[in-house]
């Protein structure tokens, strides 16, 4: 029997790719950069499934190009803002994603950004590289304490909660804002986290860390108004999605003392343009969207993405489905 035809928009770790190759007739884009839009539209024609990355849009035009044979889209990411979910659901196409396995890895990195920004780790490294380290100095590159400070978590889902677990080890006061998590959430009680409104969180936190999905309602959630509510000593961390923050307002706040520092793993747009004013600042750390990037986690994501794809191709419910409403 002929194998189902799939298009894979980029190489993923072999742990998952070998499963895809074994089960499917796979057309895999081999480049390091995402394929051009025209290439995608051409190569999805008549496929049964698509394994996509967050760098390639899965919109109605792609679904149209694939045609009626398209049974499943499996995203190699927990986030799925690159996919038009209502459109996929309308067409009866289940969308897979990779939650769970990257939670701790992403929280590790977000906490690393938080500490690195607070203690100016990257500035220190650059200072050393530039040959400026002449002596120990009482006021050299002074930062802020993480221990005992207040952490504000915008979003208290899987990754937000893992940040809270880490924060308990630093005796931090933990605030969270998440309209989908009740005030009496048992995990919040366990770690001593307090539910507050967004204004209180912005006003009282020493560190504000974003863990909410990108939705129309969260686009530029951190804009000039939100930044103005934060402490001038506050540090903003974003390991979720770039467009949660208005980059123009962030530049202004960092440049003019509105807030003290930012640690970003994601930007708007991605990659950040080399002429972005944010790159001229000393009080920012920008990583290239690598928070889930441990060898183990990326392998696990690949296996989950392959399993979602294969389930969809065989008409089974996806083990990790972003639009379960597709099953009625
Ligand atoms: C995701 O999975 O959504 C991350 O942004 C990349 O791992």
Short mmCIF file of C-alpha atoms and ligand atoms in Angstrom, two decimals:
data_model
loop_
_atom_site.label_atom_id
_atom_site.label_comp_id
_atom_site.label_asym_id
_atom_site.label_seq_id
_atom_site.Cartn_x
_atom_site.Cartn_y
_atom_site.Cartn_z
CA UNK A 1 0.00 0.00 0.00
CA UNK A 2 1.28 3.48 -0.84
CA UNK A 3 2.58 5.48 2.09
CA UNK A 4 0.80 8.75 2.94
CA UNK A 5 2.44 11.82 1.39
CA UNK A 6 3.68 14.49 3.77
CA UNK A 7 5.61 17.74 3.50
CA UNK A 8 8.02 18.55 6.32
CA UNK A 9 8.88 22.25 6.34
CA UNK A 10 12.37 21.79 7.85
CA UNK A 11 14.70 19.14 9.26
CA UNK A 12 13.80 18.17 12.82
CA UNK A 13 15.84 15.84 15.07
CA UNK A 14 16.30 12.34 13.72
CA UNK A 15 14.42 10.86 16.70
CA UNK A 16 11.18 12.06 15.07
CA UNK A 17 12.27 12.37 11.46
CA UNK A 18 13.10 8.65 11.24
CA UNK A 19 9.53 7.85 12.37
CA UNK A 20 8.15 10.17 9.70
CA UNK A 21 10.35 8.63 7.00
CA UNK A 22 9.40 5.10 7.97
CA UNK A 23 5.66 5.73 7.95
CA UNK A 24 5.36 8.31 5.19
CA UNK A 25 6.48 9.26 1.74
CA UNK A 26 8.17 12.39 3.10
CA UNK A 27 9.20 15.47 1.14
CA UNK A 28 11.54 17.27 3.55
CA UNK A 29 12.83 20.80 2.96
CA UNK A 30 16.58 20.41 3.62
CA UNK A 31 17.57 24.06 4.10
CA UNK A 32 18.70 25.70 7.33
CA UNK A 33 16.40 28.64 6.65
CA UNK A 34 12.65 28.21 6.21
CA UNK A 35 11.44 27.52 2.66
CA UNK A 36 10.06 30.40 0.62
CA UNK A 37 6.30 30.78 0.59
CA UNK A 38 6.08 29.77 -3.10
CA UNK A 39 8.04 26.60 -2.41
CA UNK A 40 5.67 25.66 0.41
CA UNK A 41 2.59 26.31 -1.73
CA UNK A 42 4.02 24.11 -4.47
CA UNK A 43 5.20 21.27 -2.24
CA UNK A 44 2.06 20.88 -0.13
CA UNK A 45 -0.03 20.12 -3.23
CA UNK A 46 -1.94 16.89 -2.69
CA UNK A 47 -0.24 15.94 0.61
CA UNK A 48 -2.00 14.01 3.36
CA UNK A 49 -0.13 15.74 6.14
CA UNK A 50 2.19 18.63 6.95
CA UNK A 51 4.82 18.72 9.68
CA UNK A 52 5.40 22.43 10.23
CA UNK A 53 7.71 24.65 12.24
CA UNK A 54 6.75 27.93 13.87
CA UNK A 55 8.69 29.75 11.13
CA UNK A 56 6.21 28.79 8.41
CA UNK A 57 2.66 30.10 8.25
CA UNK A 58 -0.11 27.57 7.85
CA UNK A 59 -2.92 29.76 6.59
CA UNK A 60 -5.93 29.21 4.31
CA UNK A 61 -3.78 29.57 1.18
CA UNK A 62 -1.52 26.71 2.30
CA UNK A 63 -4.54 24.58 3.23
CA UNK A 64 -6.12 25.37 -0.15
CA UNK A 65 -2.90 24.46 -1.94
CA UNK A 66 -2.77 21.13 -0.11
CA UNK A 67 -6.38 20.48 -1.02
CA UNK A 68 -8.95 17.97 0.19
CA UNK A 69 -6.35 15.27 0.91
CA UNK A 70 -4.92 17.21 3.88
CA UNK A 71 -5.75 15.26 7.06
CA UNK A 72 -3.41 16.73 9.66
CA UNK A 73 -0.98 19.54 10.45
CA UNK A 74 1.56 18.72 13.12
CA UNK A 75 3.50 21.67 14.53
CA UNK A 76 6.98 21.13 15.97
CA UNK A 77 6.35 23.58 18.83
CA UNK A 78 4.05 24.02 21.78
CA UNK A 79 2.92 27.41 20.42
CA UNK A 80 0.78 27.41 17.29
CA UNK A 81 0.27 31.08 16.45
CA UNK A 82 1.76 30.34 12.98
CA UNK A 83 -1.34 28.25 12.23
CA UNK A 84 -4.81 29.56 11.46
CA UNK A 85 -6.55 27.33 14.00
CA UNK A 86 -10.16 28.43 13.31
CA UNK A 87 -9.60 27.79 9.61
CA UNK A 88 -8.09 24.33 10.24
CA UNK A 89 -10.96 23.48 12.58
CA UNK A 90 -13.54 24.68 10.05
CA UNK A 91 -11.97 22.32 7.51
CA UNK A 92 -11.91 19.41 10.00
CA UNK A 93 -8.09 19.34 10.12
CA UNK A 94 -6.64 18.47 13.53
CA UNK A 95 -3.53 20.45 14.51
CA UNK A 96 -0.86 18.82 16.66
CA UNK A 97 1.60 20.57 18.97
CA UNK A 98 4.23 19.56 21.54
CA UNK A 99 3.23 20.64 25.05
CA UNK A 100 4.73 19.35 28.28
CA UNK A 101 8.19 18.18 27.23
CA UNK A 102 9.61 21.67 26.90
CA UNK A 103 8.14 23.16 30.07
CA UNK A 104 11.12 22.74 32.40
CA UNK A 105 13.70 23.45 29.68
CA UNK A 106 11.97 26.71 28.77
CA UNK A 107 11.59 27.72 32.42
CA UNK A 108 15.31 27.02 32.96
CA UNK A 109 16.15 29.43 30.17
CA UNK A 110 13.67 32.11 31.25
CA UNK A 111 15.17 31.96 34.74
CA UNK A 112 18.65 32.13 33.23
CA UNK A 113 17.64 35.33 31.40
CA UNK A 114 16.20 36.71 34.62
CA UNK A 115 19.38 36.09 36.61
CA UNK A 116 21.66 37.15 33.76
CA UNK A 117 19.82 40.46 33.42
CA UNK A 118 19.71 41.05 37.19
CA UNK A 119 23.41 40.31 37.64
CA UNK A 120 24.58 41.72 34.30
CA UNK A 121 26.29 38.47 33.29
CA UNK A 122 26.53 39.26 29.57
CA UNK A 123 27.80 42.79 30.25
CA UNK A 124 30.45 41.29 32.54
CA UNK A 125 31.54 38.83 29.86
CA UNK A 126 31.75 41.61 27.24
CA UNK A 127 33.70 43.78 29.70
CA UNK A 128 36.24 41.01 30.18
CA UNK A 129 36.51 40.32 26.45
CA UNK A 130 37.09 44.02 25.80
CA UNK A 131 40.12 43.96 28.12
CA UNK A 132 38.52 46.42 30.55
CA UNK A 133 39.02 44.24 33.69
CA UNK A 134 41.89 46.04 35.42
CA UNK A 135 41.05 45.44 39.09
CA UNK A 136 38.30 44.34 41.51
CA UNK A 137 35.97 47.32 41.95
CA UNK A 138 33.47 48.07 44.74
CA UNK A 139 30.99 49.51 42.27
CA UNK A 140 31.84 47.50 39.18
CA UNK A 141 28.77 46.31 37.23
CA UNK A 142 26.48 46.26 40.23
CA UNK A 143 23.21 44.48 39.68
CA UNK A 144 20.08 43.56 41.57
CA UNK A 145 19.34 40.72 43.97
CA UNK A 146 17.09 37.96 42.75
CA UNK A 147 16.91 36.43 46.21
CA UNK A 148 13.90 37.79 48.11
CA UNK A 149 12.63 39.94 45.21
CA UNK A 150 9.10 39.92 43.80
CA UNK A 151 8.45 37.93 40.64
CA UNK A 152 5.35 38.74 38.57
CA UNK A 153 4.26 35.94 36.25
CA UNK A 154 1.99 36.98 33.40
CA UNK A 155 0.43 33.62 32.59
CA UNK A 156 0.32 30.82 35.13
CA UNK A 157 0.13 27.78 32.87
CA UNK A 158 2.72 25.04 32.65
CA UNK A 159 5.79 27.26 32.13
CA UNK A 160 4.60 30.03 34.46
CA UNK A 161 4.15 27.44 37.21
CA UNK A 162 7.62 26.01 36.56
CA UNK A 163 9.03 29.52 36.96
CA UNK A 164 7.22 29.74 40.29
CA UNK A 165 8.82 26.46 41.42
CA UNK A 166 12.25 27.89 40.66
CA UNK A 167 11.40 31.19 42.37
CA UNK A 168 10.65 29.40 45.66
CA UNK A 169 14.31 28.37 45.78
CA UNK A 170 15.23 32.05 45.76
CA UNK A 171 12.68 32.93 48.46
CA UNK A 172 10.91 35.23 46.02
CA UNK A 173 7.47 36.66 46.56
CA UNK A 174 5.41 35.35 43.64
CA UNK A 175 2.53 37.17 42.00
CA UNK A 176 0.63 35.89 38.98
CA UNK A 177 -2.01 37.10 36.60
CA UNK A 178 -3.92 34.59 34.51
CA UNK A 179 -7.62 34.91 33.80
CA UNK A 180 -7.90 31.15 33.23
CA UNK A 181 -6.37 30.16 36.59
CA UNK A 182 -8.56 30.55 39.67
CA UNK A 183 -7.42 32.58 42.67
CA UNK A 184 -7.50 29.43 44.81
CA UNK A 185 -5.38 27.36 42.42
CA UNK A 186 -3.88 24.52 44.54
CA UNK A 187 -0.43 24.78 42.95
CA UNK A 188 -0.41 28.53 43.64
CA UNK A 189 -1.16 27.76 47.29
CA UNK A 190 1.63 25.16 47.38
CA UNK A 191 4.27 27.64 46.16
CA UNK A 192 2.75 30.63 47.95
CA UNK A 193 1.87 32.49 44.74
CA UNK A 194 -0.78 35.17 44.87
CA UNK A 195 -3.24 35.98 42.09
CA UNK A 196 -3.40 39.73 41.37
CA UNK A 197 -4.76 42.01 38.67
CA UNK A 198 -2.39 43.05 35.90
CA UNK A 199 -1.89 46.58 37.24
CA UNK A 200 -0.87 45.30 40.67
CA UNK A 201 1.51 42.80 39.10
CA UNK A 202 3.18 45.48 36.97
CA UNK A 203 3.35 47.95 39.84
CA UNK A 204 4.74 45.60 42.50
CA UNK A 205 7.06 43.22 40.64
CA UNK A 206 10.84 43.49 40.52
CA UNK A 207 10.80 40.96 37.70
CA UNK A 208 7.98 40.56 35.20
CA UNK A 209 8.13 37.35 33.18
CA UNK A 210 5.75 36.60 30.29
CA UNK A 211 4.26 33.12 29.86
CA UNK A 212 1.10 33.72 27.90
CA UNK A 213 0.28 32.65 24.32
CA UNK A 214 0.17 35.16 21.49
CA UNK A 215 -3.48 35.92 20.76
CA UNK A 216 -5.18 39.01 19.36
CA UNK A 217 -5.90 39.94 23.00
CA UNK A 218 -2.25 39.61 24.09
CA UNK A 219 -0.63 41.36 21.11
CA UNK A 220 1.49 44.23 22.57
CA UNK A 221 0.20 43.39 26.03
CA UNK A 222 3.33 45.13 27.26
CA UNK A 223 3.00 48.52 25.58
CA UNK A 224 4.00 52.03 26.68
CA UNK A 225 1.12 52.16 29.18
CA UNK A 226 2.06 48.85 30.79
CA UNK A 227 5.75 49.75 30.89
CA UNK A 228 4.92 53.05 32.59
CA UNK A 229 3.27 51.13 35.43
CA UNK A 230 6.40 49.08 36.12
CA UNK A 231 9.10 50.02 38.63
CA UNK A 232 12.00 51.95 37.14
CA UNK A 233 14.21 49.18 38.58
CA UNK A 234 12.12 46.38 37.06
CA UNK A 235 13.44 43.69 34.75
CA UNK A 236 11.24 42.32 31.96
CA UNK A 237 11.72 38.74 30.72
CA UNK A 238 10.06 37.31 27.61
CA UNK A 239 10.47 33.67 26.62
CA UNK A 240 6.97 33.33 25.14
CA UNK A 241 6.33 35.24 21.90
CA UNK A 242 7.93 38.47 20.65
CA UNK A 243 4.76 40.38 19.74
CA UNK A 244 3.62 40.32 23.37
CA UNK A 245 5.87 43.40 23.73
CA UNK A 246 5.73 46.60 21.69
CA UNK A 247 9.42 46.91 20.70
CA UNK A 248 9.26 50.69 20.17
CA UNK A 249 7.84 51.24 23.65
CA UNK A 250 10.39 48.82 25.12
CA UNK A 251 13.26 50.73 23.54
CA UNK A 252 11.93 53.97 24.94
CA UNK A 253 11.50 52.52 28.45
CA UNK A 254 14.99 50.96 28.48
CA UNK A 255 16.65 54.03 27.03
CA UNK A 256 14.95 56.56 29.28
CA UNK A 257 14.94 54.75 32.62
CA UNK A 258 11.33 53.58 32.50
CA UNK A 259 12.51 50.08 33.40
CA UNK A 260 16.00 48.80 34.17
CA UNK A 261 16.62 45.80 31.94
CA UNK A 262 15.09 43.26 29.58
CA UNK A 263 15.95 39.64 28.88
CA UNK A 264 14.38 38.41 25.66
CA UNK A 265 14.42 35.04 23.93
CA UNK A 266 11.82 36.18 21.41
CA UNK A 267 11.39 39.41 19.47
CA UNK A 268 9.09 41.16 17.04
CA UNK A 269 9.96 40.46 14.28
CA UNK A 270 12.18 37.37 14.32
CA UNK A 271 15.01 37.45 13.70
CA UNK A 272 15.48 40.92 15.15
CA UNK A 273 16.65 43.26 12.34
CA UNK A 274 20.29 44.26 12.77
CA UNK A 275 19.27 47.93 12.63
CA UNK A 276 16.83 47.54 15.54
CA UNK A 277 17.48 50.30 18.11
CA UNK A 278 17.17 47.62 20.82
CA UNK A 279 20.56 46.27 19.69
CA UNK A 280 22.21 49.57 20.58
CA UNK A 281 21.36 49.23 24.29
CA UNK A 282 23.55 47.79 27.04
CA UNK A 283 20.64 46.96 29.35
CA UNK A 284 19.17 44.16 27.27
CA UNK A 285 20.00 40.53 26.55
CA UNK A 286 18.58 39.06 23.37
CA UNK A 287 18.81 35.33 22.65
CA UNK A 288 17.75 33.80 19.30
CA UNK A 289 14.59 31.93 20.42
CA UNK A 290 16.41 29.01 22.06
CA UNK A 291 14.55 28.58 25.36
CA UNK A 292 13.39 25.04 24.52
CA UNK A 293 16.75 24.21 22.99
CA UNK A 294 18.18 21.32 24.94
CA UNK A 295 19.17 18.18 23.05
CA UNK A 296 16.78 16.00 25.04
CA UNK A 297 13.81 18.33 24.74
CA UNK A 298 14.17 18.92 21.02
CA UNK A 299 14.36 15.12 20.50
CA UNK A 300 11.20 14.65 22.59
CA UNK A 301 9.42 17.40 20.65
CA UNK A 302 10.33 15.61 17.41
CA UNK A 303 8.88 12.31 18.63
CA UNK A 304 5.66 14.00 19.76
CA UNK A 305 5.35 15.85 16.44
CA UNK A 306 5.87 12.58 14.54
CA UNK A 307 3.30 10.77 16.69
CA UNK A 308 0.76 13.54 16.15
CA UNK A 309 1.37 13.41 12.40
CA UNK A 310 1.05 9.63 12.20
CA UNK A 311 -2.09 9.60 14.36
CA UNK A 312 -3.72 12.18 12.09
CA UNK A 313 -2.75 10.25 8.98
CA UNK A 314 -4.31 7.06 10.34
CA UNK A 315 -7.51 8.82 11.41
CA UNK A 316 -6.76 8.51 15.13
CA UNK A 317 -7.17 11.39 17.59
CA UNK A 318 -3.90 13.30 17.96
CA UNK A 319 -2.20 12.59 21.31
CA UNK A 320 -1.56 16.36 21.62
CA UNK A 321 -4.16 18.33 19.73
CA UNK A 322 -4.31 22.14 19.67
CA UNK A 323 -7.91 22.18 18.36
CA UNK A 324 -9.72 19.27 20.06
CA UNK A 325 -13.00 20.91 19.04
CA UNK A 326 -12.30 19.42 15.60
CA UNK A 327 -13.48 16.10 17.05
CA UNK A 328 -16.80 17.65 18.03
C1 LIG B 1 7.47 26.63 21.09
O1 LIG B 1 7.53 25.40 21.16
O2 LIG B 1 6.41 27.24 20.93
C2 LIG B 1 8.75 27.38 21.28
O3 LIG B 1 8.64 28.71 21.02
C3 LIG B 1 9.89 26.74 20.49
O4 LIG B 1 10.16 25.55 21.10
#
